[in-house]
Short mmCIF file of C-alpha atoms and ligand atoms in Angstrom, two decimals:
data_model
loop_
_atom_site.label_atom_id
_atom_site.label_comp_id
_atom_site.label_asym_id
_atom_site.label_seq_id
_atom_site.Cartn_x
_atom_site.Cartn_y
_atom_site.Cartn_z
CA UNK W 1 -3.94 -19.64 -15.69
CA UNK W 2 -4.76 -20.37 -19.44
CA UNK W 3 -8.28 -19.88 -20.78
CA UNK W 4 -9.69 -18.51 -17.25
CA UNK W 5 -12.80 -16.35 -17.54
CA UNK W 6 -13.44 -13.48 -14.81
CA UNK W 7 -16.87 -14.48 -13.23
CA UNK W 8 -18.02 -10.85 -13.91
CA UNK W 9 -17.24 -11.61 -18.08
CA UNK W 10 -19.59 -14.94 -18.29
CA UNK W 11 -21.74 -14.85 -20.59
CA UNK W 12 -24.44 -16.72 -21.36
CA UNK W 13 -23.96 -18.97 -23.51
CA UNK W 14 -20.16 -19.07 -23.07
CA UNK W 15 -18.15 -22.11 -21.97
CA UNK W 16 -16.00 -20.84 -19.68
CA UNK W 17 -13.09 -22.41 -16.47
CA UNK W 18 -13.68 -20.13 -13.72
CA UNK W 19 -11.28 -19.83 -10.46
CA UNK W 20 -11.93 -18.48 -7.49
CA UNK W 21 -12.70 -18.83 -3.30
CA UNK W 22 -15.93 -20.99 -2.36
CA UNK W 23 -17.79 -18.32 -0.72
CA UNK W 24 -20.87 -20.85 0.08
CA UNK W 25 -22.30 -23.85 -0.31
CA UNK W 26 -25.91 -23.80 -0.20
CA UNK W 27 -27.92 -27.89 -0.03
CA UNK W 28 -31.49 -27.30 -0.46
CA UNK W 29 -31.82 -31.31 -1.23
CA UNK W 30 -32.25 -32.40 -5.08
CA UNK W 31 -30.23 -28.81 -5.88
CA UNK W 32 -27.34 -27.50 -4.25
CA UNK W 33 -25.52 -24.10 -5.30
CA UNK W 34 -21.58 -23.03 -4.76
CA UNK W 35 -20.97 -19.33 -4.54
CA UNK W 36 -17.37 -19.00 -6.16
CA UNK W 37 -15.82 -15.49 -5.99
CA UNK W 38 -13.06 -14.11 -7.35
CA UNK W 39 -11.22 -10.48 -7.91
CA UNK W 40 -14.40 -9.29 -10.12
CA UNK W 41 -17.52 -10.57 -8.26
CA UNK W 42 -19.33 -13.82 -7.98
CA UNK W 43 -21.14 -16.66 -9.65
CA UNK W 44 -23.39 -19.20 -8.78
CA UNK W 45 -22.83 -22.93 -9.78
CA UNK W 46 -25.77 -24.96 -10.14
CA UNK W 47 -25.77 -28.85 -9.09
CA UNK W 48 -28.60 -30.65 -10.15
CA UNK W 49 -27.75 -34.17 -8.24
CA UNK W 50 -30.13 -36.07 -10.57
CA UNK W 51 -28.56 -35.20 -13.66
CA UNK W 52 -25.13 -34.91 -12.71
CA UNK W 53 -22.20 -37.29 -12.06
CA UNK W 54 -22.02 -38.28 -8.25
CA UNK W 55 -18.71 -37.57 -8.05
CA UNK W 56 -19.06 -33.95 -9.42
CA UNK W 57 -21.78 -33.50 -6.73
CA UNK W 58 -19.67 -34.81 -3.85
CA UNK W 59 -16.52 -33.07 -4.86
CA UNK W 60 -19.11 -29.95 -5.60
CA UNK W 61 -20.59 -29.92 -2.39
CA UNK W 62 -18.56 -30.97 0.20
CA UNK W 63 -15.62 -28.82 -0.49
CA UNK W 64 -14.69 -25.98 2.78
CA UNK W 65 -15.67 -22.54 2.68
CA UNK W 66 -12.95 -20.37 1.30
CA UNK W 67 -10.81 -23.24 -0.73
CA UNK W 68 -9.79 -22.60 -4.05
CA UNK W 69 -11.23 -24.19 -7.07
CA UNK W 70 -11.98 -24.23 -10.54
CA UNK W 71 -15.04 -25.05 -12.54
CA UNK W 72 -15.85 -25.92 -15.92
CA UNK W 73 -18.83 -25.49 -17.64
CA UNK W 74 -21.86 -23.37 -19.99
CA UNK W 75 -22.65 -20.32 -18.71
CA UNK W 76 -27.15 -20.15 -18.63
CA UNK W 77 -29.27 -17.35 -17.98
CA UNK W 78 -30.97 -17.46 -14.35
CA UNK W 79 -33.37 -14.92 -13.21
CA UNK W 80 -33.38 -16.44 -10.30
CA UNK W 81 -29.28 -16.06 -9.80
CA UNK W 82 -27.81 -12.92 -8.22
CA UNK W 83 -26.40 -12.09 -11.03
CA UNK W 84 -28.56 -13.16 -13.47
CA UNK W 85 -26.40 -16.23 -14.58
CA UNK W 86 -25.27 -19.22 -13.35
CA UNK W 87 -22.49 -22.31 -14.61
CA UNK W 88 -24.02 -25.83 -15.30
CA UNK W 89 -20.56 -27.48 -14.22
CA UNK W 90 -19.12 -30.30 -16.52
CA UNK W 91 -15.75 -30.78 -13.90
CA UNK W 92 -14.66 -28.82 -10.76
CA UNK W 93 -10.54 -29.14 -9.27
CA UNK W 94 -10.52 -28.15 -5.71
CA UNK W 95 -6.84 -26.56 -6.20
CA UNK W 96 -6.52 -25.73 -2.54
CA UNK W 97 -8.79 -27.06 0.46
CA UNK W 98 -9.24 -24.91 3.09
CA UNK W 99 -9.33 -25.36 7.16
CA UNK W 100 -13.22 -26.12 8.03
CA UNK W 101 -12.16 -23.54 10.99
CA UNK W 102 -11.42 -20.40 9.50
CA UNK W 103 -9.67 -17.48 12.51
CA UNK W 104 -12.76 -15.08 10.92
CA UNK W 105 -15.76 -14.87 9.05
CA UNK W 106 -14.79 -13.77 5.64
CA UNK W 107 -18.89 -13.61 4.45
CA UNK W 108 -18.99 -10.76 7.33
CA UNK W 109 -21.71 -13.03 9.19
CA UNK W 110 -19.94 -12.79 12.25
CA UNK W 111 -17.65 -9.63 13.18
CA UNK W 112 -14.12 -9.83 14.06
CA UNK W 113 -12.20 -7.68 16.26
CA UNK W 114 -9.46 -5.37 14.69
CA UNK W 115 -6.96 -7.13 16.18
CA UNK W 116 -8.30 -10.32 14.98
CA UNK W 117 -8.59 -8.83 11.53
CA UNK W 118 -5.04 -7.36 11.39
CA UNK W 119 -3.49 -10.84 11.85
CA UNK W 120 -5.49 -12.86 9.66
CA UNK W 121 -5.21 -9.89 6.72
CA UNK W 122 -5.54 -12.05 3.95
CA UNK W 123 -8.89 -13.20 4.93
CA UNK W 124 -9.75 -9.59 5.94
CA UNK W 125 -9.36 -8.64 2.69
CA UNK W 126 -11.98 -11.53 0.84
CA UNK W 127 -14.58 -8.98 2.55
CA UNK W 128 -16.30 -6.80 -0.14
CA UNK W 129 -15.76 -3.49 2.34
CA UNK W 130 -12.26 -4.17 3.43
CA UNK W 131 -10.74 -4.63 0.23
CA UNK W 132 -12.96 -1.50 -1.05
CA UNK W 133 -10.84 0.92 1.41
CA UNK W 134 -7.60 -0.64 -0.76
CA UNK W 135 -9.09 0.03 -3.93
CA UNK W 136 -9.80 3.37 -3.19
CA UNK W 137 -6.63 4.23 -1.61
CA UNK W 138 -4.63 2.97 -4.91
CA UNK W 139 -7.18 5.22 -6.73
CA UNK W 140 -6.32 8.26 -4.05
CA UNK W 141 -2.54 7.59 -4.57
CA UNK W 142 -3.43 7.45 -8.74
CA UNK W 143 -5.26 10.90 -8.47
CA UNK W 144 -2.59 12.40 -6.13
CA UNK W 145 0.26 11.48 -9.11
CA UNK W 146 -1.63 12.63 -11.73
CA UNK W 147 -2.48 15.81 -10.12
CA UNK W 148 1.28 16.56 -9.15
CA UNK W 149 2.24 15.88 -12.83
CA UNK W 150 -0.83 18.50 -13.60
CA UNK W 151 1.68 20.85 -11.37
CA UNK W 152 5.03 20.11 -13.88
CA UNK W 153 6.38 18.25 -10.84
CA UNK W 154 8.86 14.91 -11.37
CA UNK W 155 8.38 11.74 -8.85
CA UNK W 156 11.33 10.88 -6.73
CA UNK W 157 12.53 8.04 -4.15
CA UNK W 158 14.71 9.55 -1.64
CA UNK W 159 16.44 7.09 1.15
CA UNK W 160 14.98 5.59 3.93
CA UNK W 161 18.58 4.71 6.11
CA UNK W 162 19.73 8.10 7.27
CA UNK W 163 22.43 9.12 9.86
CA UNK W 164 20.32 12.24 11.08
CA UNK W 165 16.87 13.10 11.89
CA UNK W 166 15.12 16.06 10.71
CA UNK W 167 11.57 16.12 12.92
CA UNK W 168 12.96 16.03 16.54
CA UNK W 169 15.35 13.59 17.93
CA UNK W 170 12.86 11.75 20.33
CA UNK W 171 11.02 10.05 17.21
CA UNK W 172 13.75 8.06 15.56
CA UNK W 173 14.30 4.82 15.15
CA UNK W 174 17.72 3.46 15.11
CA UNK W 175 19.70 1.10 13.64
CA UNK W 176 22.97 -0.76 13.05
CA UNK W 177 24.33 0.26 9.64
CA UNK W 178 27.84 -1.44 9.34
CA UNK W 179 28.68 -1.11 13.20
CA UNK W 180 27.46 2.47 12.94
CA UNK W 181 24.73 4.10 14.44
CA UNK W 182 21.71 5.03 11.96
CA UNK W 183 18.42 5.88 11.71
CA UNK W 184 14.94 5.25 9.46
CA UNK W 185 14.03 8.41 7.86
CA UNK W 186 11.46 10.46 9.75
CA UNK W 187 10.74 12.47 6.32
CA UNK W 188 12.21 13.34 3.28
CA UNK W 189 12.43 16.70 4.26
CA UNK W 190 16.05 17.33 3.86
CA UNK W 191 16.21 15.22 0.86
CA UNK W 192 13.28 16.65 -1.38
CA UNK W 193 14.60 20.50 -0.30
CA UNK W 194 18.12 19.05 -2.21
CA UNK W 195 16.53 17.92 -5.42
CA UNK W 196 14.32 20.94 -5.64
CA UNK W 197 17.30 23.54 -5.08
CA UNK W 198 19.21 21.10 -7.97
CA UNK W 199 17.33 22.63 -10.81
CA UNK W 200 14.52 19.96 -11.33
CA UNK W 201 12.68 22.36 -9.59
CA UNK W 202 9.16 20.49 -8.35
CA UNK W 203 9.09 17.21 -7.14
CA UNK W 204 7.06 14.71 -5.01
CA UNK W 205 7.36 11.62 -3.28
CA UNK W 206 5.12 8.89 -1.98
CA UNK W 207 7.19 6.71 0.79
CA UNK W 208 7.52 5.46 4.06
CA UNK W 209 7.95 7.25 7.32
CA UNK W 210 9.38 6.15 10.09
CA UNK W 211 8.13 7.66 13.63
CA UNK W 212 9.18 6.05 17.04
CA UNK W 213 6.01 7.82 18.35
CA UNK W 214 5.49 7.12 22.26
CA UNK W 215 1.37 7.43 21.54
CA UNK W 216 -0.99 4.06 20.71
CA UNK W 217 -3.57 6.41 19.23
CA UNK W 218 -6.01 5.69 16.35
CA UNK W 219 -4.25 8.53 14.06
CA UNK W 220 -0.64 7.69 14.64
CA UNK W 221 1.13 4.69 13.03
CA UNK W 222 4.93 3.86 13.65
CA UNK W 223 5.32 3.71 10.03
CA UNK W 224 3.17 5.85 7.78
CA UNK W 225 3.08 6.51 3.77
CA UNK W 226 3.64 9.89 3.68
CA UNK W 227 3.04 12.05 0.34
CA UNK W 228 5.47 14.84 -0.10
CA UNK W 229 5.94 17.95 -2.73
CA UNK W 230 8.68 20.48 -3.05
CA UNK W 231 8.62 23.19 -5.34
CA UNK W 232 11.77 25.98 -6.29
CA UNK W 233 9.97 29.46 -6.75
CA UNK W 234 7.16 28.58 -4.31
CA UNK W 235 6.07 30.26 -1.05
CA UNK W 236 3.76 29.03 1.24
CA UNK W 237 0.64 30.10 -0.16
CA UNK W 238 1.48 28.32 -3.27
CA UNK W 239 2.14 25.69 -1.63
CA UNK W 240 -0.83 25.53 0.34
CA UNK W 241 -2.72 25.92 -3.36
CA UNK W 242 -0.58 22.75 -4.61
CA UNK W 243 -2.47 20.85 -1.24
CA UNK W 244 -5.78 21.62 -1.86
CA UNK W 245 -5.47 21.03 -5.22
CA UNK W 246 -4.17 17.50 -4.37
CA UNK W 247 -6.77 16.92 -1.76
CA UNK W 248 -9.65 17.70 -3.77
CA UNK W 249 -8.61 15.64 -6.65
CA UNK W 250 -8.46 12.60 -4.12
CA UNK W 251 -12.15 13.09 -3.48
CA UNK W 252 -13.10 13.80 -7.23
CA UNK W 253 -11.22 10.47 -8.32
CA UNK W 254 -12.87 8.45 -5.32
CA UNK W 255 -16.53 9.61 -6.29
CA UNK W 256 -16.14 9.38 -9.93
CA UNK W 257 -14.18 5.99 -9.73
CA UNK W 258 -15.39 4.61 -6.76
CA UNK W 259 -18.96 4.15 -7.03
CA UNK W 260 -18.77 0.19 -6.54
CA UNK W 261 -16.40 0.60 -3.09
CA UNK W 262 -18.23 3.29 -1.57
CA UNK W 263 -21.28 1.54 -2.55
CA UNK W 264 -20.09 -1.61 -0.51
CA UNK W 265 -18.69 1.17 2.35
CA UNK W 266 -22.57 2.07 2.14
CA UNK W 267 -21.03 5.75 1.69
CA UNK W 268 -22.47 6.04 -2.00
CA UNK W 269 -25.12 8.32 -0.62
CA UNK W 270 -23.28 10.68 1.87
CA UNK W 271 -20.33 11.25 -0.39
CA UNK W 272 -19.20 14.92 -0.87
CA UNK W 273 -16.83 16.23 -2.64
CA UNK W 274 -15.31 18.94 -0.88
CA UNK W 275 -15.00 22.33 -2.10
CA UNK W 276 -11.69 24.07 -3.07
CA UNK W 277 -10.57 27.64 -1.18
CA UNK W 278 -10.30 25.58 2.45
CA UNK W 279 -10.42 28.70 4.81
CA UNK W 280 -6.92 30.10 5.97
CA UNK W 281 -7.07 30.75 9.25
CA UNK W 282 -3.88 32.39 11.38
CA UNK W 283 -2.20 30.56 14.58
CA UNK W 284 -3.77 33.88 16.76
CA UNK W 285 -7.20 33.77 15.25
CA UNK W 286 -7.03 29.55 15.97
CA UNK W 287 -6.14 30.12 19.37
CA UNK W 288 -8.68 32.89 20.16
CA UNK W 289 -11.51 30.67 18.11
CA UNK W 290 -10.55 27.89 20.63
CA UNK W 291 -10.44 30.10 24.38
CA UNK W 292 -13.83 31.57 22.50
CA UNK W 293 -15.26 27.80 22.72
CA UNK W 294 -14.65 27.69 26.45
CA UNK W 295 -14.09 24.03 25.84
CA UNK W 296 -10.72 24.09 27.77
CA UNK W 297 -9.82 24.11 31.30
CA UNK W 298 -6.99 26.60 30.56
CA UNK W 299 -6.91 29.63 28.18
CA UNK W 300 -4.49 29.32 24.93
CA UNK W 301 -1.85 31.39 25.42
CA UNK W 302 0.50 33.02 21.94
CA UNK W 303 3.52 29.97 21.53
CA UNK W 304 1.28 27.34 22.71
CA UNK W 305 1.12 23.98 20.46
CA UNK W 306 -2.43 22.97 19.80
CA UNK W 307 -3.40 20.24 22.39
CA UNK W 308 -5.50 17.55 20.98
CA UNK W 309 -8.44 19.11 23.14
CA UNK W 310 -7.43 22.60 21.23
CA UNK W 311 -7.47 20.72 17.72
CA UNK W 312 -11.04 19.04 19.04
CA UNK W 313 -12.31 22.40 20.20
CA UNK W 314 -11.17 24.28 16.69
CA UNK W 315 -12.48 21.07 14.50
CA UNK W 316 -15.96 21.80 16.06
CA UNK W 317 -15.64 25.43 15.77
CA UNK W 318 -14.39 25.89 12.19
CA UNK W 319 -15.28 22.27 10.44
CA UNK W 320 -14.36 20.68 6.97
CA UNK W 321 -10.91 21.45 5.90
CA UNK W 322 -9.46 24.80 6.98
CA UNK W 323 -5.38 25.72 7.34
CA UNK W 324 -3.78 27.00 10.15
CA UNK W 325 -1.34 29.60 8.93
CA UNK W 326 1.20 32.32 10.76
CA UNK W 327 2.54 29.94 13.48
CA UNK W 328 4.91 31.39 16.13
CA UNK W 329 8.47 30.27 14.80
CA UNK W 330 9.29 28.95 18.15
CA UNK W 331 6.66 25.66 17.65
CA UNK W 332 7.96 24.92 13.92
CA UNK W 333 11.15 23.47 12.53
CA UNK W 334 14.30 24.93 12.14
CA UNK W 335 13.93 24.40 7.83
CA UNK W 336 10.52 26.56 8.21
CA UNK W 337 11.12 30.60 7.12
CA UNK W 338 9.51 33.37 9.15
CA UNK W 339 7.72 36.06 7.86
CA UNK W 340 10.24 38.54 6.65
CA UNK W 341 8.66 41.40 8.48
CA UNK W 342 7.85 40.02 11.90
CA UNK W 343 10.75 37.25 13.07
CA UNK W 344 8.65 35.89 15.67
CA UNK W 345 5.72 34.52 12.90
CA UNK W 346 6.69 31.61 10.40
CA UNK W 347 5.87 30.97 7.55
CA UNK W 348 4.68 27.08 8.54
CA UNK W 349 0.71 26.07 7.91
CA UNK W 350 -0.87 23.06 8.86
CA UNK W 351 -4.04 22.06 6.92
CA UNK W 352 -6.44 20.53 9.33
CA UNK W 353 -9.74 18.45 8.62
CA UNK W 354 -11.28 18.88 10.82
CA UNK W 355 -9.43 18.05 13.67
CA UNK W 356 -7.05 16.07 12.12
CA UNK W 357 -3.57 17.33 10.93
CA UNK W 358 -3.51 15.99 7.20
CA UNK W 359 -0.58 18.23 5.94
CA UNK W 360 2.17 20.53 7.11
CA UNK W 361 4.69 22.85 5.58
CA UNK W 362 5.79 25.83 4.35
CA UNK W 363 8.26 27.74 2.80
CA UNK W 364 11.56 26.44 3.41
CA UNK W 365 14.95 29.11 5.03
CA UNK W 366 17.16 29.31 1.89
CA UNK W 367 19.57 31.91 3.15
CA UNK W 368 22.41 29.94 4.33
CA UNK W 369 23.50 32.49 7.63
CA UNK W 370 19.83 31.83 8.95
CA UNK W 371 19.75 28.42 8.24
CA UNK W 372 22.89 27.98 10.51
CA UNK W 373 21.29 29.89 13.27
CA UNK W 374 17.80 27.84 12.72
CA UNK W 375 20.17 24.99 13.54
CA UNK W 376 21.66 26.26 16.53
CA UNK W 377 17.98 27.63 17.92
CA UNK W 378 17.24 24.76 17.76
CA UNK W 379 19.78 23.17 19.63
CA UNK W 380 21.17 21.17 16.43
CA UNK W 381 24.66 20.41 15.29
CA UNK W 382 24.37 22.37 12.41
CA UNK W 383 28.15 20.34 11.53
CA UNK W 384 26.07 16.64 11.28
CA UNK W 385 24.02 18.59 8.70
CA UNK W 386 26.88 19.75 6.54
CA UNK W 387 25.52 17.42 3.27
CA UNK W 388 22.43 19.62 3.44
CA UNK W 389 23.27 23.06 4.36
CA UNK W 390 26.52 23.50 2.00
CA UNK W 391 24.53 22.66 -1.00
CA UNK W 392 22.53 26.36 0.28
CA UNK W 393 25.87 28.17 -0.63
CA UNK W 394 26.03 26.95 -4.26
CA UNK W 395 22.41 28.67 -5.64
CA UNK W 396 19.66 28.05 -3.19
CA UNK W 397 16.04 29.38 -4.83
CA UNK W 398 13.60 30.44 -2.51
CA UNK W 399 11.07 27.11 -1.88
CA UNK W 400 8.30 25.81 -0.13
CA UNK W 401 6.69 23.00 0.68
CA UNK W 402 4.79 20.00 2.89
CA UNK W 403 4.42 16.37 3.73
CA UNK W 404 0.82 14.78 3.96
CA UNK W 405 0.04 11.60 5.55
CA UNK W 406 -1.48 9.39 3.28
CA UNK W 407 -3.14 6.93 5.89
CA UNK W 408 -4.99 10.54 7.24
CA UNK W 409 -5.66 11.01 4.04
CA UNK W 410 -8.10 7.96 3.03
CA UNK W 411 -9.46 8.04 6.53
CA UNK W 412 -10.70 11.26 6.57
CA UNK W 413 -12.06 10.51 3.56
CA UNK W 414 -14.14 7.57 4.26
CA UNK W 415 -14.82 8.46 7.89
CA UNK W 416 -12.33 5.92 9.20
CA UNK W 417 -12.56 5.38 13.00
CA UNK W 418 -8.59 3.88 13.17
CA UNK W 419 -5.92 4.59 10.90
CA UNK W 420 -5.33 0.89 11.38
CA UNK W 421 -7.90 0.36 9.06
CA UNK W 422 -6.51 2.43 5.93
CA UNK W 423 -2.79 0.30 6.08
CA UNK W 424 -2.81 -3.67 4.88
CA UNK W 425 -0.42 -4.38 7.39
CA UNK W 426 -0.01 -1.44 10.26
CA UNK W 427 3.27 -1.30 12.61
CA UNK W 428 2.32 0.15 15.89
CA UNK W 429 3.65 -0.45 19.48
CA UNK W 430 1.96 -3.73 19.74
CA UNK W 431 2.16 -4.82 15.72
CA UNK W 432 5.49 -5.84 14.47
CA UNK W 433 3.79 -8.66 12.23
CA UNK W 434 2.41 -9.82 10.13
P1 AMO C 1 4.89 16.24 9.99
O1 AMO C 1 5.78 15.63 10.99
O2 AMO C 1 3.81 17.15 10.48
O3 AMO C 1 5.75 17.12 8.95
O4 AMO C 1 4.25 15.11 9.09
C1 AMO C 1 3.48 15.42 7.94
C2 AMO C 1 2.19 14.63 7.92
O5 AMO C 1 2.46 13.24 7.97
C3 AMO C 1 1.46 12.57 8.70
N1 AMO C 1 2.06 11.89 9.86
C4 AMO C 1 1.63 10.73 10.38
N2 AMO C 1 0.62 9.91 10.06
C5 AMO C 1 0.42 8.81 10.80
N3 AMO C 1 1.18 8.46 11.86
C6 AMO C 1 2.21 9.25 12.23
N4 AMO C 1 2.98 8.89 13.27
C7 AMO C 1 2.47 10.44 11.49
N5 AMO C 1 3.38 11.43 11.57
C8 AMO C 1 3.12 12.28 10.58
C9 AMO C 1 0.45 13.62 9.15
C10 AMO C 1 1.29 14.88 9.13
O6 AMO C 1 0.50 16.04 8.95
N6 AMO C 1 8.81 17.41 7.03
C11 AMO C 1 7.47 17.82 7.44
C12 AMO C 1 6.59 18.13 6.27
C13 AMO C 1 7.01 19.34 5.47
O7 AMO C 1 7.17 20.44 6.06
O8 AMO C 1 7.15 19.22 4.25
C14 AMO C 1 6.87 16.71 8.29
O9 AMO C 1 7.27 15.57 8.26
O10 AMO C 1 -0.60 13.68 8.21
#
């Protein structure tokens, strides 16, 4: 729109055409006030009925909460004003009238139930604390580039429409690709191992998961973003360096860029910034920490999975963020390397916060032979793999890596109660739109 001012850059003195939402009317008899609001705050317009033309007034005043408008006028200093300024109008378009009955409250008067929220998104998002949590999670997702770039690593966009899964075949989601069976991707695990072994060495992506996950949980979405870095020459402590590194910088950016969204997440006060060297702690030390806790019915025993209740009982125990390192081979994927001296320990981490799995990984089998029989462990066709594993016979570096869930991510920062919260427009068993 030509010659329109931001609310937040009038002036006084200025003439200015400002656009925006009608966040309020407010009739106190011979003066009336709109609240307009747009992307960088609000103003107040002053009516003065007396002094102004009746039409202005009527327009003015009897427009719905939440249409769009514009208004044209000089820009005065108010004390009085929440902002210190208000607009003497001269003319006022309503461009686009809203429904007097509005599906939620966008002022925040009256809560809404997720639900509720989730369908009617865009008005979800006119609150000052729901569109905060997207602001900061672009900022996150700014920080997290700029801090793989910091580790000489290129971005890359691998595909979505696969023909195998790589995370267990109970989790995929198929579809019809030209009268053929396919799949959405579950990860770009296989994908970013390729590009790393090509010779560009260190890479990440941020992209879509796909996860036909039986569980309605508040951590687990159907489709996620998740954030994922490869690196040739790496082994899993590096990569578990390259994570925290990441993490942390998520938190620095969000409380040095932030201050206005956690402000209006009334987190401004609380807001840590975690620090770096999260405790490594190995799969038998977890477990024993956990049967320690007497918190569950029945003792871990060595090749167990952590059990939610387990994770719960270790997130108490240990707190913040913290890695669980050393798993027994049996519990991780066939791509994951054991330890070289001990076949029955891998190589696989998980970084935990603080009983929440942000991240897993770790370093990758490169030696083609044990690849194959990773494959057939695991009761794969290593044959429907053959685009993957025959690149490992042409130069195959030793590398690690791990995928991070960038949903976990920005709710474990801001203390998010659903994962719902941190996506604009979550896909879970019962969401398929909007
Ligand atoms: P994994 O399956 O553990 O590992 O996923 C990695 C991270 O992605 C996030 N995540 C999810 N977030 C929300 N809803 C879901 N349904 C969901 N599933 C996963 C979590 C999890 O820690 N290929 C490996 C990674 C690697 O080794 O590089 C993988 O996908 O935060």
């Amino acid at each position: 729109m030509e010659d329109r001012t931001y609310t937040a850059d009038a002036e006084p003195g200025d003439s200015v055409t400002v656009a925006g939402w009608v966040h309020e009317v407010r009739d106190l008899g011979g003066i009336a006030f709109l609240i307009l609001r747009d992307s960088t705050g609000k103003i107040q317009v002053k009516f003065e009925k007396d002094e102004m033309d009746d039409d202005l007034v009527e327009t003015g005043l009897g427009v719905h909460r939440e249409s769009v408008v514009s208004v044209s006028g000089d820009v005065e200093e108010e004390d009085r004003a929440p902002t210190g300024v208000e607009i003497v109008p001269q003319s006022l378009e309503v461009i686009s009238e809203a429904d007097p009955e509005l599906p939620l409250d966008p002022s925040g008067k009256v809560d809404a139930e997720l639900s509720t929220r989730l369908d009617n998104r865009t008005l979800d998002l006119r609150k000052d604390e729901v569109k905060a949590v997207f602001e900061i999670r672009a900022e996150i997702q700014r920080a997290v580039r700029e801090t793989f770039r910091t580790h000489d690593c290129t971005e890359i966009n691998t595909p979505k429409i696969v023909a195998t899964g790589t995370e267990g075949g109970t989790e995929l989601f198929p579809i019809t690709y030209f009268g053929e069976e396919a799949f959405m991707n579950q990860s770009p695990q296989l994908f970013k191992q390729l590009i790393a072994g090509s010779g560009v060495e260190r890479v990440f992506e941020i992209g879509p998961i796909f996860r036909a996950e039986e569980h309605n949980t508040p951590r687990h979405l159907n489709e996620a973003t998740s954030i994922d870095f490869e690196g040739a020459f790496c082994d899993h402590n590096d990569a578990m360096d390259v994570a925290e590194d990441v993490v942390v910088a998520a938190y620095e950016a969000v409380a040095e860029n932030c201050e206005e969204q956690l402000e209006a997440l009334d987190l401004a006060a609380e807001f840590e910034v975690p620090d770096a060297d999260f405790p490594r702690i190995s799969y038998e030390e977890a477990i024993e920490r956990v049967n320690a806790t007497g918190a569950l019915d029945e003792q871990l025993v060595w090749g167990d999975d952590l059990s939610t209740e387990a994770e719960k009982a270790l997130g108490d125990d240990v707190g913040g963020h913290y890695f669980v390192t050393d798993w027994p081979s049996e519990v991780k994927p066939f791509y994951i390397m054991d330890h070289e001296d001990d076949e029955q320990l891998s190589t696989g981490f998980d970084l935990m916060h603080p009983d929440l799995e942000l991240v897993s990984g770790g370093q990758r089998e490169h030696r083609y032979d044990q690849l194959i029989e990773g494959f057939e462990q695991q009761g794969l066709n290593p044959d429907e793999f053959e685009y993957y594993t025959k690149m490992f016979k042409y130069g195959m570096p030793p590398h690690a890596g791990w995928g991070m869930g960038a949903e976990r991510l920005v709710m474990t920062i801001l203390g998010l109660e659903n994962i719902r919260e941190a996506v604009l427009f979550p896909r879970d068993r019962q969401r398929l739109s909007p």
